[in-house]
PDB file of C-alpha atoms in Angstrom:
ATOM      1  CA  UNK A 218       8.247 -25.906   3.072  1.00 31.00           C
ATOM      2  CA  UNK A 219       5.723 -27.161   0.501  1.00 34.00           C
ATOM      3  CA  UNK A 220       3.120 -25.041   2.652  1.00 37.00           C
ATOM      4  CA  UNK A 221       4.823 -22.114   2.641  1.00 33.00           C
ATOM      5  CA  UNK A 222       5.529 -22.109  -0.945  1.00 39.00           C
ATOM      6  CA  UNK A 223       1.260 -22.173  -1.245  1.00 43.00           C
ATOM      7  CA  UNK A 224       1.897 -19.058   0.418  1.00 43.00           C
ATOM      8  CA  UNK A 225       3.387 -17.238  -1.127  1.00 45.00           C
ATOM      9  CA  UNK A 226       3.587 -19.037  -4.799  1.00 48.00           C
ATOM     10  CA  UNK A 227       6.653 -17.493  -6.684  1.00 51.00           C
ATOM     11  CA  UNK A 228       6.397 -19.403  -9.586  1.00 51.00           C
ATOM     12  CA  UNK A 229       2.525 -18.424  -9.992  1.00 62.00           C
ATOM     13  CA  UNK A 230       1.640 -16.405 -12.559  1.00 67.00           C
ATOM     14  CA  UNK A 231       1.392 -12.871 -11.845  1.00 78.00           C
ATOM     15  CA  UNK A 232       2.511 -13.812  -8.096  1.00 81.00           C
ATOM     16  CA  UNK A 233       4.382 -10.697  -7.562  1.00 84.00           C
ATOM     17  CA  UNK A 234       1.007  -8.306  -8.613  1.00 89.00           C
ATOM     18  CA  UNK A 235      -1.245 -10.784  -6.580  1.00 90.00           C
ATOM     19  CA  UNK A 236       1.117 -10.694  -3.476  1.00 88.00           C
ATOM     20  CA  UNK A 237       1.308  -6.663  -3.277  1.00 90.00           C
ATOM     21  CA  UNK A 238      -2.746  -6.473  -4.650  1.00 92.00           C
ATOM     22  CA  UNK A 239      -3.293  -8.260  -0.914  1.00 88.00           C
ATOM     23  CA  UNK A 240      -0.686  -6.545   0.933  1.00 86.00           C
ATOM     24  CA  UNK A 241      -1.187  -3.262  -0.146  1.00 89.00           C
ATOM     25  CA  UNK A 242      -4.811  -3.510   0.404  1.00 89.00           C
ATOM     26  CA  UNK A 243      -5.454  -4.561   3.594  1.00 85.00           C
ATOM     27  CA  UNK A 244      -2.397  -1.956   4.820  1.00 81.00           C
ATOM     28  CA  UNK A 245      -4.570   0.641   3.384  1.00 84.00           C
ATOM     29  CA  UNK A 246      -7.626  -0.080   5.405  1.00 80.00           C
ATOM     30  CA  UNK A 247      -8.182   2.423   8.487  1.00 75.00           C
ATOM     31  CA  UNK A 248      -4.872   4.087   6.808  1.00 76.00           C
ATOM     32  CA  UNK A 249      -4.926   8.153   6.545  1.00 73.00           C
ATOM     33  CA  UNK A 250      -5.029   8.276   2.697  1.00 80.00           C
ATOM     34  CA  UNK A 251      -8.721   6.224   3.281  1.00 82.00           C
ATOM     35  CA  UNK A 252      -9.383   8.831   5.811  1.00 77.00           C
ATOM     36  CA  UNK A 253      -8.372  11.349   3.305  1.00 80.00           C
ATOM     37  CA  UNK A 254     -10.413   9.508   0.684  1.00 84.00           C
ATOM     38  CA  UNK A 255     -13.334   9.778   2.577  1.00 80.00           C
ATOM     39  CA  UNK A 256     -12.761  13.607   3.282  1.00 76.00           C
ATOM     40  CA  UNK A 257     -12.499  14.540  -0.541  1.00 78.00           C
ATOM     41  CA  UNK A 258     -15.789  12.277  -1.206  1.00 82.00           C
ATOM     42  CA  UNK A 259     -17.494  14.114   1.569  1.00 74.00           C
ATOM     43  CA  UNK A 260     -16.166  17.631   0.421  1.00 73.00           C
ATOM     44  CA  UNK A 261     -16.577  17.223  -3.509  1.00 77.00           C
ATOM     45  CA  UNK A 262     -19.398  13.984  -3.642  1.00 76.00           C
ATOM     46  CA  UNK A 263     -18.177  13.533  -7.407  1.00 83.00           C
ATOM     47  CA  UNK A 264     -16.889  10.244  -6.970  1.00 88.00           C
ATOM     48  CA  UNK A 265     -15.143   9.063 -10.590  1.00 91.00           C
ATOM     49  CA  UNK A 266     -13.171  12.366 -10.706  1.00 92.00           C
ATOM     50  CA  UNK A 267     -11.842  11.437  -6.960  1.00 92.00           C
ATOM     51  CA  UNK A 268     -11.328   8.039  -7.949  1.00 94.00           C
ATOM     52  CA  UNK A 269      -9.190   8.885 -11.281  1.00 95.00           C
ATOM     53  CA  UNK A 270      -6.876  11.038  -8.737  1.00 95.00           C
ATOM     54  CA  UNK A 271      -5.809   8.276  -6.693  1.00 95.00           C
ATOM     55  CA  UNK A 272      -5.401   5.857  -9.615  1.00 96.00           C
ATOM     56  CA  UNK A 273      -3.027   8.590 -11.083  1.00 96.00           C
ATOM     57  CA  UNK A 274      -0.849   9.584  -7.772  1.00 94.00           C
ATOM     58  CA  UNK A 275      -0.998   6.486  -6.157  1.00 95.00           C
ATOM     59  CA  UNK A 276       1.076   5.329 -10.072  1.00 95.00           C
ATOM     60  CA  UNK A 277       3.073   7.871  -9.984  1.00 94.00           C
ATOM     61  CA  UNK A 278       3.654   7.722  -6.303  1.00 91.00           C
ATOM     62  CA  UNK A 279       4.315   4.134  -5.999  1.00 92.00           C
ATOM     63  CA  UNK A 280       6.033   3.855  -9.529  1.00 93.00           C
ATOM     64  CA  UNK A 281       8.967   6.280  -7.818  1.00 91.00           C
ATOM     65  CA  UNK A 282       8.483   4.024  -4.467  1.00 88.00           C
ATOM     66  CA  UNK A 283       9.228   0.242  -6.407  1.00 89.00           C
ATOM     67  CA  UNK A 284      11.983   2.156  -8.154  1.00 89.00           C
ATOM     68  CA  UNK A 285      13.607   2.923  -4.876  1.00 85.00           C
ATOM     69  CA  UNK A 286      13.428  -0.693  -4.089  1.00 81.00           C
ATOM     70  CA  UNK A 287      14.731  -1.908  -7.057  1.00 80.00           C
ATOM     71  CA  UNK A 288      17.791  -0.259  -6.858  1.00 81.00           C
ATOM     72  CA  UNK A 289      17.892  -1.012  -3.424  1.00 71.00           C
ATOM     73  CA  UNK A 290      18.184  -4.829  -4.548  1.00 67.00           C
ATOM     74  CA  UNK A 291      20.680  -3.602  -7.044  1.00 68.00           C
ATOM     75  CA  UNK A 292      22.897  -2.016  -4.436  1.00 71.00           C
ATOM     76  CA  UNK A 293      23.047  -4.447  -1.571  1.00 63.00           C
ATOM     77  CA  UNK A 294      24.406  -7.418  -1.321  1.00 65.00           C
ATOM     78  CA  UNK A 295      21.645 -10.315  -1.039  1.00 62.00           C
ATOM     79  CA  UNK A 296      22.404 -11.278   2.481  1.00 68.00           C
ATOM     80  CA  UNK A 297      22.417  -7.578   3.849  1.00 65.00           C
ATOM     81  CA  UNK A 298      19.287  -6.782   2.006  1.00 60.00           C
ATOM     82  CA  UNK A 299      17.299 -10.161   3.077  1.00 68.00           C
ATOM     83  CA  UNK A 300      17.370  -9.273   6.413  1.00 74.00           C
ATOM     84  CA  UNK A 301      17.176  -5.286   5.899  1.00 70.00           C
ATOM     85  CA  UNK A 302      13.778  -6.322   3.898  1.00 66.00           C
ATOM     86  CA  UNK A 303      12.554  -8.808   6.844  1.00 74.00           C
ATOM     87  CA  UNK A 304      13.333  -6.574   9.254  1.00 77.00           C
ATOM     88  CA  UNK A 305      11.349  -3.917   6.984  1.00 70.00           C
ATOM     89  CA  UNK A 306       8.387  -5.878   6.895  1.00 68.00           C
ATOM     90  CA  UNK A 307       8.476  -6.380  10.680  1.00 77.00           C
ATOM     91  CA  UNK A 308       8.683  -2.757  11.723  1.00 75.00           C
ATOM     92  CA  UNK A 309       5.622  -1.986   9.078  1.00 65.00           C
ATOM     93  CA  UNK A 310       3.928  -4.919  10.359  1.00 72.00           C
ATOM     94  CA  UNK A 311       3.855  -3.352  13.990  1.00 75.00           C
ATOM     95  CA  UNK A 312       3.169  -0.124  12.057  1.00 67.00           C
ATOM     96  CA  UNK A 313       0.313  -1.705  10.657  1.00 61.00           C
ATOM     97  CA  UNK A 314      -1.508  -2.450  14.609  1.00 71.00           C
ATOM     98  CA  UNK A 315      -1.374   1.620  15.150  1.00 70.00           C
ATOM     99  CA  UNK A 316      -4.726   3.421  14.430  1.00 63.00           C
ATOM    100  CA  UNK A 317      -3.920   5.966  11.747  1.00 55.00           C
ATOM    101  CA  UNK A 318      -5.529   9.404  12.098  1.00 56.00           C
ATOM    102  CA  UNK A 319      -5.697  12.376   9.200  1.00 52.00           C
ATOM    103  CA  UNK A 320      -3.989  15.421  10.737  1.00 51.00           C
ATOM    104  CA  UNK A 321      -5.339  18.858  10.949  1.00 48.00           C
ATOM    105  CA  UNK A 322      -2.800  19.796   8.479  1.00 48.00           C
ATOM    106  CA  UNK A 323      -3.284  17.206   5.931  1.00 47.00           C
ATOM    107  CA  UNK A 324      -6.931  17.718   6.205  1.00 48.00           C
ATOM    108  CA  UNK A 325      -6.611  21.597   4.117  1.00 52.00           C
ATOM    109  CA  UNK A 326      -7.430  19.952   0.680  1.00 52.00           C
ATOM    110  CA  UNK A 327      -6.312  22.326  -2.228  1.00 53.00           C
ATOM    111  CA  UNK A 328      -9.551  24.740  -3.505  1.00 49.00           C
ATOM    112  CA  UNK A 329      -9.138  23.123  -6.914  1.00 59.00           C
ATOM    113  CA  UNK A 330     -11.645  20.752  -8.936  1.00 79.00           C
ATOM    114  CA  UNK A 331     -12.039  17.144  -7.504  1.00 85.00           C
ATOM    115  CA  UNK A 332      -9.241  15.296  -9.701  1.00 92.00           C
ATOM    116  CA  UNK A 333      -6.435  18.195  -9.035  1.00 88.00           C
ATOM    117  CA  UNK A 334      -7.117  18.475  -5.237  1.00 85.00           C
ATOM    118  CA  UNK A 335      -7.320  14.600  -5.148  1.00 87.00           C
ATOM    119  CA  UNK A 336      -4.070  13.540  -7.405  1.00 90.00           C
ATOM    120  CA  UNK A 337      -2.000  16.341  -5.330  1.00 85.00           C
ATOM    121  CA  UNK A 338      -3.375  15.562  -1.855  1.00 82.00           C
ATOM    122  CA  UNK A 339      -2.748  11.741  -2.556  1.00 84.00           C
ATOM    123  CA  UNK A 340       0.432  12.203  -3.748  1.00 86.00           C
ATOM    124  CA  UNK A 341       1.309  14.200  -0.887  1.00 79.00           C
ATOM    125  CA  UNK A 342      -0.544  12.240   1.554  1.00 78.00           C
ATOM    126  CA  UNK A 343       1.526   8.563   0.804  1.00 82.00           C
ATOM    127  CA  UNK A 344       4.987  10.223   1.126  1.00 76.00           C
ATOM    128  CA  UNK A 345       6.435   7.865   3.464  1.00 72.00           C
ATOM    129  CA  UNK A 346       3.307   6.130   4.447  1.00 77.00           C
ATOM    130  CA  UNK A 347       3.319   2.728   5.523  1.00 78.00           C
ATOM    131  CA  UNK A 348       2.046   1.496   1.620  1.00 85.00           C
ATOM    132  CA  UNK A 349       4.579   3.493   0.294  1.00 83.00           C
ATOM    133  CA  UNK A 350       7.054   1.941   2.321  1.00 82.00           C
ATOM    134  CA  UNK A 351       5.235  -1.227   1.490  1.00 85.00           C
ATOM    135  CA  UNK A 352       5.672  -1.078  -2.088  1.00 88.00           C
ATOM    136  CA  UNK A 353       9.466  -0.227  -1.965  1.00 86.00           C
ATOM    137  CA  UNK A 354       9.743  -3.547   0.101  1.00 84.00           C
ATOM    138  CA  UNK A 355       7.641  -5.351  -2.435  1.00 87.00           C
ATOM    139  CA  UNK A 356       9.470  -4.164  -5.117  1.00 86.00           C
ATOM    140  CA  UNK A 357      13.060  -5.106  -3.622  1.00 82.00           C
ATOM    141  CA  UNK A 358      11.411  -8.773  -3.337  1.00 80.00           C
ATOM    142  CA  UNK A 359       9.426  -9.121  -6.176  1.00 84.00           C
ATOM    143  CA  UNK A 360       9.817  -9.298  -9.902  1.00 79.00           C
ATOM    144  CA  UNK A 361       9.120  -7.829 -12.179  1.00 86.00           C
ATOM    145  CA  UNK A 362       8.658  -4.403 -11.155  1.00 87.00           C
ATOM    146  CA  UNK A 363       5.310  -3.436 -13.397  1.00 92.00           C
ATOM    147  CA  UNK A 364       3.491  -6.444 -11.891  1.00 92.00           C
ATOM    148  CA  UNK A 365       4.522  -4.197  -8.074  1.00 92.00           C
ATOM    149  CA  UNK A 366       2.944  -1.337  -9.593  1.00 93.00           C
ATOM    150  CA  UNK A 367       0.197  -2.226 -10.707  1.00 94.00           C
ATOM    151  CA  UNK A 368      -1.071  -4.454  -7.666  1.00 94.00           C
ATOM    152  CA  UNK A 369      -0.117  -1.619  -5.268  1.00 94.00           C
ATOM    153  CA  UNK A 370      -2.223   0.487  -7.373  1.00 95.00           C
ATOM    154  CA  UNK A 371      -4.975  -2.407  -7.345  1.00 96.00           C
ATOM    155  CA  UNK A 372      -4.568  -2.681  -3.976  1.00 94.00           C
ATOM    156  CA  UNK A 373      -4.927   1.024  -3.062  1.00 94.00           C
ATOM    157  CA  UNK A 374      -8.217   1.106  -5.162  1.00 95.00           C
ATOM    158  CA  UNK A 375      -9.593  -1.869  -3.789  1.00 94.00           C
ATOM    159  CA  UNK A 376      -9.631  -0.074  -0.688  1.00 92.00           C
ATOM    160  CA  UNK A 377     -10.639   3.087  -1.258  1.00 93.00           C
ATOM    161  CA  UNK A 378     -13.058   3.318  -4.417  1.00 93.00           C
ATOM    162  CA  UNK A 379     -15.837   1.566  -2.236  1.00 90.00           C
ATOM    163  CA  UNK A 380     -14.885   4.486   0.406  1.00 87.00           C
ATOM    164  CA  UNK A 381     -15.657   7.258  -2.456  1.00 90.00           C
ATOM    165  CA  UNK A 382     -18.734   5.187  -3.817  1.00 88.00           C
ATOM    166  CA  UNK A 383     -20.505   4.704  -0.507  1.00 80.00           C
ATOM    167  CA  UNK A 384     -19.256   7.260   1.656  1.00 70.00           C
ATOM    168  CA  UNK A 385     -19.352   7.655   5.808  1.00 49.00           C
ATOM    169  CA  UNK A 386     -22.260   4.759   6.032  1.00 54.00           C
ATOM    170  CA  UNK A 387     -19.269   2.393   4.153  1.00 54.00           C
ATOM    171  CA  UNK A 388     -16.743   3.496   6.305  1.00 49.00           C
ATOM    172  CA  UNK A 389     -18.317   3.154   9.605  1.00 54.00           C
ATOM    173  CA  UNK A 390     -18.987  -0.156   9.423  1.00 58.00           C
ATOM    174  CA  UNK A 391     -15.224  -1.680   8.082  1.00 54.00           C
ATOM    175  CA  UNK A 392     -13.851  -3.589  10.868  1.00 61.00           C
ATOM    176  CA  UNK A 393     -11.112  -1.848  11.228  1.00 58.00           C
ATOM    177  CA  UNK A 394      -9.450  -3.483  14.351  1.00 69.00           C
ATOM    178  CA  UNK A 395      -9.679  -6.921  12.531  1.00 69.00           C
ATOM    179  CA  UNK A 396      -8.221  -5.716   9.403  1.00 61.00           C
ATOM    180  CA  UNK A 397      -5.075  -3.758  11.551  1.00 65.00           C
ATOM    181  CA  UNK A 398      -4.324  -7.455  12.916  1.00 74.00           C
ATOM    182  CA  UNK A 399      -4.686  -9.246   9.385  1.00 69.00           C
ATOM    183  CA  UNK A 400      -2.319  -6.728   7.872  1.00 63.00           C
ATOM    184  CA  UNK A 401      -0.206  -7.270  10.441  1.00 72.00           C
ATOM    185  CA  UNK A 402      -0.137 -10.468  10.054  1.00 77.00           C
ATOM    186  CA  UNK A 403       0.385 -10.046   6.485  1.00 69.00           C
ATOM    187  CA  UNK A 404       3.134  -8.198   7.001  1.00 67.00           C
ATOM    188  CA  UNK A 405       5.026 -10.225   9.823  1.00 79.00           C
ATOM    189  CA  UNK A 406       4.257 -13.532   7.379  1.00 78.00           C
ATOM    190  CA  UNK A 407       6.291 -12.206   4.842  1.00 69.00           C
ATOM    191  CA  UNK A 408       8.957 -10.795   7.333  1.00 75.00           C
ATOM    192  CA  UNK A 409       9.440 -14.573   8.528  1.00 81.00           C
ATOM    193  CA  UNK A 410       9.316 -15.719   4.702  1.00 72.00           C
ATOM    194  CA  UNK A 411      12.071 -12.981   3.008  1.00 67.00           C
ATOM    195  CA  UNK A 412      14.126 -14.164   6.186  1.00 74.00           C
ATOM    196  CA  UNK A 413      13.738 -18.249   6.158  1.00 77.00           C
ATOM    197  CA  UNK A 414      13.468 -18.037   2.345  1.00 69.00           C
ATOM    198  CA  UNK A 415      15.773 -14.824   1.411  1.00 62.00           C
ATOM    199  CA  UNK A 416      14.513 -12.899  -1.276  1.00 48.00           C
ATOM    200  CA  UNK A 417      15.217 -15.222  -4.587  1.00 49.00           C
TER     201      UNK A 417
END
């Protein structure tokens, strides 16, 4: 148990933003909103206003999202919503191991200036994506909810600014197969610990 707990350290300080940081960011690699990142920095190449509209819809996006899962907690009953939350982070896991792809439709950006087009298409884009599914699971485990927040947001930024900054030539060479599998496994490790553990 004592290995587990290295795990995933509750009692660590800031353990709930470091846990969803990782999580979120390794979910968001090969993901269609870092396809979509790379199509804005390829259509606008002004990379800080691109970057400031996913900070800002990927808050206000996931801010809604960890709301959703904290009521969630509130609602059900701790046994029901254990394994409702495991289960969760199985079904994303296997999510995870399927290639994502930007469809034709998502790929009309709005003919506004960089930060506009980039906060709405965001927004738009993580409606129930597997990170915004993500983060309401993170936020019916984890407390307190700001720390969720703001390490999904880390997370989704940590995986897409270097996108923006270095464009195509970045993005080409990501691994993207490996880091499918490590989310995965990311995902079905805290499936197994929200089960053996429930989520106290």
């Amino acid at each position: 148990m004592s290995q587990l707990h290295s795990l995933f350290p509750d009692a660590l300080p800031f353990a709930a933003a470091l846990v969803s940081t990782g999580t979120v960011a390794l979910a968001e690699i090969g993901d269609k909103t870092q396809l979509l990142a790379l199509l804005l920095a390829a259509r606008f190449r002004r990379p800080w206003p691109i970057i400031a509209g996913i900070l800002v819809a990927t808050l206000l996006n996931h801010a809604l999202a960890a709301w959703v899962g904290s009521l969630a907690a509130d609602w059900l009953r701790p046994e029901v919503l254990r394994w409702v939350v495991a289960a969760s982070f199985l079904a994303v896991a296997l999510w995870t191991l399927k290639p994502d792809t930007l469809d034709d439709d998502e790929a009309g950006l709005p003919a506004r200036g960089a930060f506009i087009a980039t906060t709405i298409a965001f927004f738009v884009a993580e409606i129930g994506d597997k990170t915004q599914v993500a983060t309401v699971l993170l936020a019916a485990r984890y407390d307190p909810l700001w720390e969720v927040i703001a390490g999904t947001t880390a997370g989704m930024l940590l995986a897409n600014v270097p996108v923006v900054l270095l464009g195509s030539r970045f993005a080409d060479r990501l691994p993207l197969k490996a880091a499918r599998y490590v989310a995965a496994a990311v995902f079905a490790a805290l499936a197994v610990w929200v089960a053996v553990r429930g989520l106290g």
